[in-house]
Amino acid sequence: MSLWLAPMAVAKATTNLENLAKSLAKIRGEVETLQTELDLEKEKHASRITSLSSQLADLSVEERRQKTAIEKLEHTLAKLSEASLQAEQSGEQLKPVLLKVLASYKQYVLNGFPFKIDDRIQAIENIEDNVENQLVDPNKAVNQAWALIEDEIRLSKENGLYQQTISLDGEKVLADVAKLGTVFLFFQTRDNRAGMARQSEADGWKFETTSATGDIERIAKLFDALKKQIRQGYFELPNPLRK
């Protein structure tokens, strides 16, 4: 049997094959592009997981530090209670013990979380002055010190918005601060600067501004949430624990 194809039919078949080949090439290119994008997303995801794992480790370390600090404060309370019971009949015997505890407590505040340090130190010094100048009975002063240390423990568990003077770029600046326990402290100033308190082994706590648009927006969202009394939930924030 003989088969004869008209030239037009051959041309059409050829065109169809060429179009099919082009379509396959286009699809192949799109697949390769999608594969490349998928590989990039996998790398980004892996990188983010690594970053989050690192931050989680940082937070775990900081949580242990805070737990140790709270345990020390609770130990201080126990010492005060014991000293008070042992010296109930003698205020003079209680006085040196109380002053020693207050001195230790003051050092803890000075070297610790930079939240309203001046106010907290002033409260301690008021008790010290009253005890040293015999303006208050030592047993009553123990109760006052007890209340201060209980406030300190509560401070580690509360989130909120406050105002305080901070040292920023060598000057004292009144700022709005968002305190998250005694781990994170973010700030905003009246001249639209934003940043966080960061701790280092060499310099202790220091307030630093951030110029990253994303970080500024994240801090603004945190302030907005706290203003609306939203104190729990998921927040994406700059990590001051990163070195």
PDB file of C-alpha atoms in Angstrom:
ATOM      1  CA  MET A   1       0.000   0.000   0.000  1.00  0.00           C
ATOM      2  CA  SER A   2       1.347   3.426  -0.854  1.00  0.00           C
ATOM      3  CA  LEU A   3       0.903   6.507   1.390  1.00  0.00           C
ATOM      4  CA  TRP A   4       1.162   9.931   0.001  1.00  0.00           C
ATOM      5  CA  LEU A   5       1.085  13.067   2.172  1.00  0.00           C
ATOM      6  CA  ALA A   6       0.368  16.421   0.698  1.00  0.00           C
ATOM      7  CA  PRO A   7       3.102  18.993   1.225  1.00  0.00           C
ATOM      8  CA  MET A   8       0.671  21.135   3.267  1.00  0.00           C
ATOM      9  CA  ALA A   9      -0.036  18.271   5.675  1.00  0.00           C
ATOM     10  CA  VAL A  10       3.682  17.633   6.123  1.00  0.00           C
ATOM     11  CA  ALA A  11       4.294  21.303   6.826  1.00  0.00           C
ATOM     12  CA  LYS A  12       1.469  21.359   9.363  1.00  0.00           C
ATOM     13  CA  ALA A  13       2.776  18.266  11.126  1.00  0.00           C
ATOM     14  CA  THR A  14       6.244  19.790  11.259  1.00  0.00           C
ATOM     15  CA  THR A  15       4.843  23.020  12.717  1.00  0.00           C
ATOM     16  CA  ASN A  16       2.946  21.059  15.344  1.00  0.00           C
ATOM     17  CA  LEU A  17       6.076  19.183  16.316  1.00  0.00           C
ATOM     18  CA  GLU A  18       8.026  22.417  16.547  1.00  0.00           C
ATOM     19  CA  ASN A  19       5.302  23.998  18.698  1.00  0.00           C
ATOM     20  CA  LEU A  20       5.250  20.906  20.895  1.00  0.00           C
ATOM     21  CA  ALA A  21       9.012  21.033  21.230  1.00  0.00           C
ATOM     22  CA  LYS A  22       8.829  24.730  22.167  1.00  0.00           C
ATOM     23  CA  SER A  23       6.095  24.011  24.706  1.00  0.00           C
ATOM     24  CA  LEU A  24       8.140  21.197  26.220  1.00  0.00           C
ATOM     25  CA  ALA A  25      11.203  23.440  26.354  1.00  0.00           C
ATOM     26  CA  LYS A  26       9.147  26.177  28.040  1.00  0.00           C
ATOM     27  CA  ILE A  27       7.684  23.732  30.538  1.00  0.00           C
ATOM     28  CA  ARG A  28      11.147  22.314  31.205  1.00  0.00           C
ATOM     29  CA  GLY A  29      12.437  25.836  31.817  1.00  0.00           C
ATOM     30  CA  GLU A  30       9.540  26.587  34.168  1.00  0.00           C
ATOM     31  CA  VAL A  31      10.165  23.330  36.041  1.00  0.00           C
ATOM     32  CA  GLU A  32      13.857  24.176  36.403  1.00  0.00           C
ATOM     33  CA  THR A  33      12.946  27.671  37.621  1.00  0.00           C
ATOM     34  CA  LEU A  34      10.478  26.257  40.143  1.00  0.00           C
ATOM     35  CA  GLN A  35      13.048  23.695  41.274  1.00  0.00           C
ATOM     36  CA  THR A  36      15.596  26.462  41.780  1.00  0.00           C
ATOM     37  CA  GLU A  37      13.063  28.499  43.756  1.00  0.00           C
ATOM     38  CA  LEU A  38      12.163  25.416  45.800  1.00  0.00           C
ATOM     39  CA  ASP A  39      15.831  24.762  46.569  1.00  0.00           C
ATOM     40  CA  LEU A  40      16.266  28.400  47.632  1.00  0.00           C
ATOM     41  CA  GLU A  41      13.200  28.212  49.866  1.00  0.00           C
ATOM     42  CA  LYS A  42      14.542  25.003  51.399  1.00  0.00           C
ATOM     43  CA  GLU A  43      17.844  26.744  52.110  1.00  0.00           C
ATOM     44  CA  LYS A  44      16.024  29.748  53.601  1.00  0.00           C
ATOM     45  CA  HIS A  45      13.877  27.450  55.723  1.00  0.00           C
ATOM     46  CA  ALA A  46      16.908  25.502  56.927  1.00  0.00           C
ATOM     47  CA  SER A  47      18.690  28.773  57.699  1.00  0.00           C
ATOM     48  CA  ARG A  48      15.666  30.086  59.609  1.00  0.00           C
ATOM     49  CA  ILE A  49      15.376  26.858  61.589  1.00  0.00           C
ATOM     50  CA  THR A  50      19.069  27.120  62.479  1.00  0.00           C
ATOM     51  CA  SER A  51      18.602  30.767  63.482  1.00  0.00           C
ATOM     52  CA  LEU A  52      15.513  29.998  65.587  1.00  0.00           C
ATOM     53  CA  SER A  53      17.315  27.094  67.246  1.00  0.00           C
ATOM     54  CA  SER A  54      20.181  29.420  68.106  1.00  0.00           C
ATOM     55  CA  GLN A  55      17.778  32.016  69.521  1.00  0.00           C
ATOM     56  CA  LEU A  56      15.968  29.338  71.500  1.00  0.00           C
ATOM     57  CA  ALA A  57      19.289  28.282  72.998  1.00  0.00           C
ATOM     58  CA  ASP A  58      20.012  31.934  73.895  1.00  0.00           C
ATOM     59  CA  LEU A  59      16.618  32.264  75.552  1.00  0.00           C
ATOM     60  CA  SER A  60      17.139  29.027  77.462  1.00  0.00           C
ATOM     61  CA  VAL A  61      20.430  30.343  78.827  1.00  0.00           C
ATOM     62  CA  GLU A  62      18.787  33.645  79.761  1.00  0.00           C
ATOM     63  CA  GLU A  63      15.889  31.819  81.392  1.00  0.00           C
ATOM     64  CA  ARG A  64      18.342  29.896  83.563  1.00  0.00           C
ATOM     65  CA  ARG A  65      20.081  33.156  84.493  1.00  0.00           C
ATOM     66  CA  GLN A  66      16.772  34.726  85.470  1.00  0.00           C
ATOM     67  CA  LYS A  67      15.805  31.649  87.462  1.00  0.00           C
ATOM     68  CA  THR A  68      19.122  31.823  89.318  1.00  0.00           C
ATOM     69  CA  ALA A  69      18.600  35.544  89.996  1.00  0.00           C
ATOM     70  CA  ILE A  70      15.107  34.905  91.372  1.00  0.00           C
ATOM     71  CA  GLU A  71      16.416  32.066  93.540  1.00  0.00           C
ATOM     72  CA  LYS A  72      19.022  34.453  94.969  1.00  0.00           C
ATOM     73  CA  LEU A  73      16.329  37.008  95.762  1.00  0.00           C
ATOM     74  CA  GLU A  74      14.203  34.324  97.405  1.00  0.00           C
ATOM     75  CA  HIS A  75      17.261  33.268  99.411  1.00  0.00           C
ATOM     76  CA  THR A  76      17.676  36.900 100.488  1.00  0.00           C
ATOM     77  CA  LEU A  77      14.062  36.909 101.665  1.00  0.00           C
ATOM     78  CA  ALA A  78      14.692  33.736 103.643  1.00  0.00           C
ATOM     79  CA  LYS A  79      17.778  35.298 105.279  1.00  0.00           C
ATOM     80  CA  LEU A  80      15.792  38.376 106.203  1.00  0.00           C
ATOM     81  CA  SER A  81      13.042  36.253 107.697  1.00  0.00           C
ATOM     82  CA  GLU A  82      15.505  34.171 109.700  1.00  0.00           C
ATOM     83  CA  ALA A  83      17.409  37.225 110.926  1.00  0.00           C
ATOM     84  CA  SER A  84      14.173  38.911 111.905  1.00  0.00           C
ATOM     85  CA  LEU A  85      13.047  35.914 113.954  1.00  0.00           C
ATOM     86  CA  GLN A  86      16.433  35.619 115.665  1.00  0.00           C
ATOM     87  CA  ALA A  87      16.599  39.297 116.560  1.00  0.00           C
ATOM     88  CA  GLU A  88      13.023  40.138 117.430  1.00  0.00           C
ATOM     89  CA  GLN A  89      14.012  41.270 120.902  1.00  0.00           C
ATOM     90  CA  SER A  90      16.986  43.330 119.735  1.00  0.00           C
ATOM     91  CA  GLY A  91      16.783  45.855 116.907  1.00  0.00           C
ATOM     92  CA  GLU A  92      20.497  46.572 117.228  1.00  0.00           C
ATOM     93  CA  GLN A  93      21.387  42.973 116.478  1.00  0.00           C
ATOM     94  CA  LEU A  94      19.155  43.034 113.414  1.00  0.00           C
ATOM     95  CA  LYS A  95      20.508  46.324 112.060  1.00  0.00           C
ATOM     96  CA  PRO A  96      23.897  45.104 110.676  1.00  0.00           C
ATOM     97  CA  VAL A  97      22.290  42.024 109.134  1.00  0.00           C
ATOM     98  CA  LEU A  98      19.676  44.171 107.395  1.00  0.00           C
ATOM     99  CA  LEU A  99      22.243  46.682 106.121  1.00  0.00           C
ATOM    100  CA  LYS A 100      24.363  43.839 104.733  1.00  0.00           C
ATOM    101  CA  VAL A 101      21.352  42.405 102.897  1.00  0.00           C
ATOM    102  CA  LEU A 102      20.419  45.853 101.535  1.00  0.00           C
ATOM    103  CA  ALA A 103      23.976  46.412 100.288  1.00  0.00           C
ATOM    104  CA  SER A 104      23.888  43.069  98.466  1.00  0.00           C
ATOM    105  CA  TYR A 105      20.458  43.857  97.052  1.00  0.00           C
ATOM    106  CA  LYS A 106      21.665  47.273  95.849  1.00  0.00           C
ATOM    107  CA  GLN A 107      24.585  45.666  94.021  1.00  0.00           C
ATOM    108  CA  TYR A 108      22.180  43.241  92.356  1.00  0.00           C
ATOM    109  CA  VAL A 109      20.084  46.162  91.041  1.00  0.00           C
ATOM    110  CA  LEU A 110      23.079  48.224  89.890  1.00  0.00           C
ATOM    111  CA  ASN A 111      24.539  45.341  87.868  1.00  0.00           C
ATOM    112  CA  GLY A 112      21.248  43.906  86.673  1.00  0.00           C
ATOM    113  CA  PHE A 113      18.406  44.555  84.270  1.00  0.00           C
ATOM    114  CA  PRO A 114      18.398  48.290  83.364  1.00  0.00           C
ATOM    115  CA  PHE A 115      14.798  49.059  84.275  1.00  0.00           C
ATOM    116  CA  LYS A 116      14.199  52.187  86.396  1.00  0.00           C
ATOM    117  CA  ILE A 117      17.469  51.595  88.221  1.00  0.00           C
ATOM    118  CA  ASP A 118      17.556  55.062  89.816  1.00  0.00           C
ATOM    119  CA  ASP A 119      14.085  54.618  91.317  1.00  0.00           C
ATOM    120  CA  ARG A 120      14.854  51.130  92.609  1.00  0.00           C
ATOM    121  CA  ILE A 121      18.163  52.231  94.136  1.00  0.00           C
ATOM    122  CA  GLN A 122      16.489  55.248  95.747  1.00  0.00           C
ATOM    123  CA  ALA A 123      13.953  52.971  97.440  1.00  0.00           C
ATOM    124  CA  ILE A 124      16.770  50.839  98.891  1.00  0.00           C
ATOM    125  CA  GLU A 125      18.775  53.859 100.039  1.00  0.00           C
ATOM    126  CA  ASN A 126      15.725  55.328 101.756  1.00  0.00           C
ATOM    127  CA  ILE A 127      15.524  52.212 103.936  1.00  0.00           C
ATOM    128  CA  GLU A 128      19.301  52.289 104.548  1.00  0.00           C
ATOM    129  CA  ASP A 129      19.190  55.955 105.634  1.00  0.00           C
ATOM    130  CA  ASN A 130      16.225  55.369 107.915  1.00  0.00           C
ATOM    131  CA  VAL A 131      17.946  52.413 109.595  1.00  0.00           C
ATOM    132  CA  GLU A 132      21.340  54.100 109.952  1.00  0.00           C
ATOM    133  CA  ASN A 133      19.786  57.290 111.333  1.00  0.00           C
ATOM    134  CA  GLN A 134      17.418  55.343 113.580  1.00  0.00           C
ATOM    135  CA  LEU A 135      14.373  56.904 111.970  1.00  0.00           C
ATOM    136  CA  VAL A 136      12.605  53.564 111.744  1.00  0.00           C
ATOM    137  CA  ASP A 137      12.614  50.423 113.840  1.00  0.00           C
ATOM    138  CA  PRO A 138      14.828  47.711 112.253  1.00  0.00           C
ATOM    139  CA  ASN A 139      12.007  45.174 112.429  1.00  0.00           C
ATOM    140  CA  LYS A 140       9.760  47.539 110.470  1.00  0.00           C
ATOM    141  CA  ALA A 141      12.612  48.172 108.024  1.00  0.00           C
ATOM    142  CA  VAL A 142      12.880  44.407 107.454  1.00  0.00           C
ATOM    143  CA  ASN A 143       9.247  44.376 106.363  1.00  0.00           C
ATOM    144  CA  GLN A 144       9.928  47.265 104.003  1.00  0.00           C
ATOM    145  CA  ALA A 145      12.944  45.481 102.519  1.00  0.00           C
ATOM    146  CA  TRP A 146      10.877  42.326 102.232  1.00  0.00           C
ATOM    147  CA  ALA A 147       8.244  44.204 100.223  1.00  0.00           C
ATOM    148  CA  LEU A 148      10.918  45.640  97.899  1.00  0.00           C
ATOM    149  CA  ILE A 149      12.412  42.237  97.150  1.00  0.00           C
ATOM    150  CA  GLU A 150       8.973  40.753  96.543  1.00  0.00           C
ATOM    151  CA  ASP A 151       8.403  43.593  94.039  1.00  0.00           C
ATOM    152  CA  GLU A 152      11.693  42.632  92.396  1.00  0.00           C
ATOM    153  CA  ILE A 153      10.547  39.047  91.957  1.00  0.00           C
ATOM    154  CA  ARG A 154       7.211  40.226  90.554  1.00  0.00           C
ATOM    155  CA  LEU A 155       9.105  42.502  88.153  1.00  0.00           C
ATOM    156  CA  SER A 156      10.638  39.432  86.501  1.00  0.00           C
ATOM    157  CA  LYS A 157       7.186  38.087  85.620  1.00  0.00           C
ATOM    158  CA  GLU A 158       5.383  41.184  84.328  1.00  0.00           C
ATOM    159  CA  ASN A 159       5.177  42.800  80.888  1.00  0.00           C
ATOM    160  CA  GLY A 160       4.206  46.427  80.365  1.00  0.00           C
ATOM    161  CA  LEU A 161       4.846  49.946  79.092  1.00  0.00           C
ATOM    162  CA  TYR A 162       6.686  52.515  81.197  1.00  0.00           C
ATOM    163  CA  GLN A 163       8.717  55.703  80.928  1.00  0.00           C
ATOM    164  CA  GLN A 164      12.262  56.119  82.110  1.00  0.00           C
ATOM    165  CA  THR A 165      15.432  58.049  81.411  1.00  0.00           C
ATOM    166  CA  ILE A 166      17.990  56.037  79.466  1.00  0.00           C
ATOM    167  CA  SER A 167      21.588  56.673  78.441  1.00  0.00           C
ATOM    168  CA  LEU A 168      21.682  56.805  74.650  1.00  0.00           C
ATOM    169  CA  ASP A 169      24.693  57.839  72.560  1.00  0.00           C
ATOM    170  CA  GLY A 170      26.247  59.596  75.529  1.00  0.00           C
ATOM    171  CA  GLU A 171      23.169  61.585  76.592  1.00  0.00           C
ATOM    172  CA  LYS A 172      20.245  61.121  78.958  1.00  0.00           C
ATOM    173  CA  VAL A 173      16.973  60.718  77.083  1.00  0.00           C
ATOM    174  CA  LEU A 174      13.414  60.257  78.340  1.00  0.00           C
ATOM    175  CA  ALA A 175      12.003  57.219  76.550  1.00  0.00           C
ATOM    176  CA  ASP A 176       8.973  54.986  76.454  1.00  0.00           C
ATOM    177  CA  VAL A 177      10.052  51.443  77.289  1.00  0.00           C
ATOM    178  CA  ALA A 178       8.406  48.075  76.754  1.00  0.00           C
ATOM    179  CA  LYS A 179       9.524  45.663  79.465  1.00  0.00           C
ATOM    180  CA  LEU A 180       9.132  41.923  78.940  1.00  0.00           C
ATOM    181  CA  GLY A 181       9.942  40.339  82.276  1.00  0.00           C
ATOM    182  CA  THR A 182      13.560  41.047  83.085  1.00  0.00           C
ATOM    183  CA  VAL A 183      14.876  39.663  79.793  1.00  0.00           C
ATOM    184  CA  PHE A 184      13.889  42.170  77.089  1.00  0.00           C
ATOM    185  CA  LEU A 185      13.648  45.964  77.241  1.00  0.00           C
ATOM    186  CA  PHE A 186      12.761  47.856  74.043  1.00  0.00           C
ATOM    187  CA  PHE A 187      12.474  51.634  73.748  1.00  0.00           C
ATOM    188  CA  GLN A 188      11.099  54.455  71.616  1.00  0.00           C
ATOM    189  CA  THR A 189      12.125  58.101  71.969  1.00  0.00           C
ATOM    190  CA  ARG A 190      10.249  61.307  71.176  1.00  0.00           C
ATOM    191  CA  ASP A 191      12.597  61.950  68.235  1.00  0.00           C
ATOM    192  CA  ASN A 192      11.552  58.629  66.625  1.00  0.00           C
ATOM    193  CA  ARG A 193      14.565  56.531  67.585  1.00  0.00           C
ATOM    194  CA  ALA A 194      13.950  52.930  68.575  1.00  0.00           C
ATOM    195  CA  GLY A 195      16.085  50.125  69.922  1.00  0.00           C
ATOM    196  CA  MET A 196      16.732  47.790  72.811  1.00  0.00           C
ATOM    197  CA  ALA A 197      18.816  47.132  75.888  1.00  0.00           C
ATOM    198  CA  ARG A 198      21.629  44.727  75.107  1.00  0.00           C
ATOM    199  CA  GLN A 199      23.941  42.965  77.559  1.00  0.00           C
ATOM    200  CA  SER A 200      27.592  42.148  77.021  1.00  0.00           C
ATOM    201  CA  GLU A 201      30.156  40.599  79.336  1.00  0.00           C
ATOM    202  CA  ALA A 202      32.525  43.526  78.863  1.00  0.00           C
ATOM    203  CA  ASP A 203      30.170  46.509  79.202  1.00  0.00           C
ATOM    204  CA  GLY A 204      27.130  45.142  80.986  1.00  0.00           C
ATOM    205  CA  TRP A 205      23.768  46.495  79.878  1.00  0.00           C
ATOM    206  CA  LYS A 206      23.674  49.208  77.213  1.00  0.00           C
ATOM    207  CA  PHE A 207      20.858  50.870  75.264  1.00  0.00           C
ATOM    208  CA  GLU A 208      21.379  50.716  71.498  1.00  0.00           C
ATOM    209  CA  THR A 209      19.359  52.182  68.623  1.00  0.00           C
ATOM    210  CA  THR A 210      18.507  50.140  65.552  1.00  0.00           C
ATOM    211  CA  SER A 211      18.424  51.475  61.998  1.00  0.00           C
ATOM    212  CA  ALA A 212      16.864  48.371  60.442  1.00  0.00           C
ATOM    213  CA  THR A 213      13.410  49.247  59.134  1.00  0.00           C
ATOM    214  CA  GLY A 214      12.086  45.767  59.930  1.00  0.00           C
ATOM    215  CA  ASP A 215      13.250  45.939  63.559  1.00  0.00           C
ATOM    216  CA  ILE A 216      11.771  49.425  64.017  1.00  0.00           C
ATOM    217  CA  GLU A 217       8.422  48.172  62.694  1.00  0.00           C
ATOM    218  CA  ARG A 218       8.510  45.103  64.969  1.00  0.00           C
ATOM    219  CA  ILE A 219       9.206  47.268  68.019  1.00  0.00           C
ATOM    220  CA  ALA A 220       6.370  49.636  67.009  1.00  0.00           C
ATOM    221  CA  LYS A 221       3.957  46.674  66.754  1.00  0.00           C
ATOM    222  CA  LEU A 222       4.971  45.520  70.252  1.00  0.00           C
ATOM    223  CA  PHE A 223       4.320  48.998  71.698  1.00  0.00           C
ATOM    224  CA  ASP A 224       0.973  49.154  69.901  1.00  0.00           C
ATOM    225  CA  ALA A 225      -0.049  45.763  71.298  1.00  0.00           C
ATOM    226  CA  LEU A 226       0.924  46.689  74.858  1.00  0.00           C
ATOM    227  CA  LYS A 227      -0.985  49.975  74.563  1.00  0.00           C
ATOM    228  CA  LYS A 228      -4.038  47.880  73.685  1.00  0.00           C
ATOM    229  CA  GLN A 229      -3.415  45.756  76.800  1.00  0.00           C
ATOM    230  CA  ILE A 230      -2.389  42.756  74.672  1.00  0.00           C
ATOM    231  CA  ARG A 231       0.258  41.189  76.908  1.00  0.00           C
ATOM    232  CA  GLN A 232       0.273  37.635  75.577  1.00  0.00           C
ATOM    233  CA  GLY A 233       0.581  36.150  72.114  1.00  0.00           C
ATOM    234  CA  TYR A 234       3.064  35.731  69.285  1.00  0.00           C
ATOM    235  CA  PHE A 235       5.399  38.650  68.560  1.00  0.00           C
ATOM    236  CA  GLU A 236       8.309  38.690  66.155  1.00  0.00           C
ATOM    237  CA  LEU A 237      10.985  40.889  67.748  1.00  0.00           C
ATOM    238  CA  PRO A 238      14.647  41.825  67.348  1.00  0.00           C
ATOM    239  CA  ASN A 239      16.820  39.540  69.454  1.00  0.00           C
ATOM    240  CA  PRO A 240      19.062  41.526  71.819  1.00  0.00           C
ATOM    241  CA  LEU A 241      20.635  38.264  72.979  1.00  0.00           C
ATOM    242  CA  ARG A 242      22.409  37.870  69.647  1.00  0.00           C
ATOM    243  CA  LYS A 243      26.055  38.829  69.841  1.00  0.00           C
TER     244      LYS A 243
END
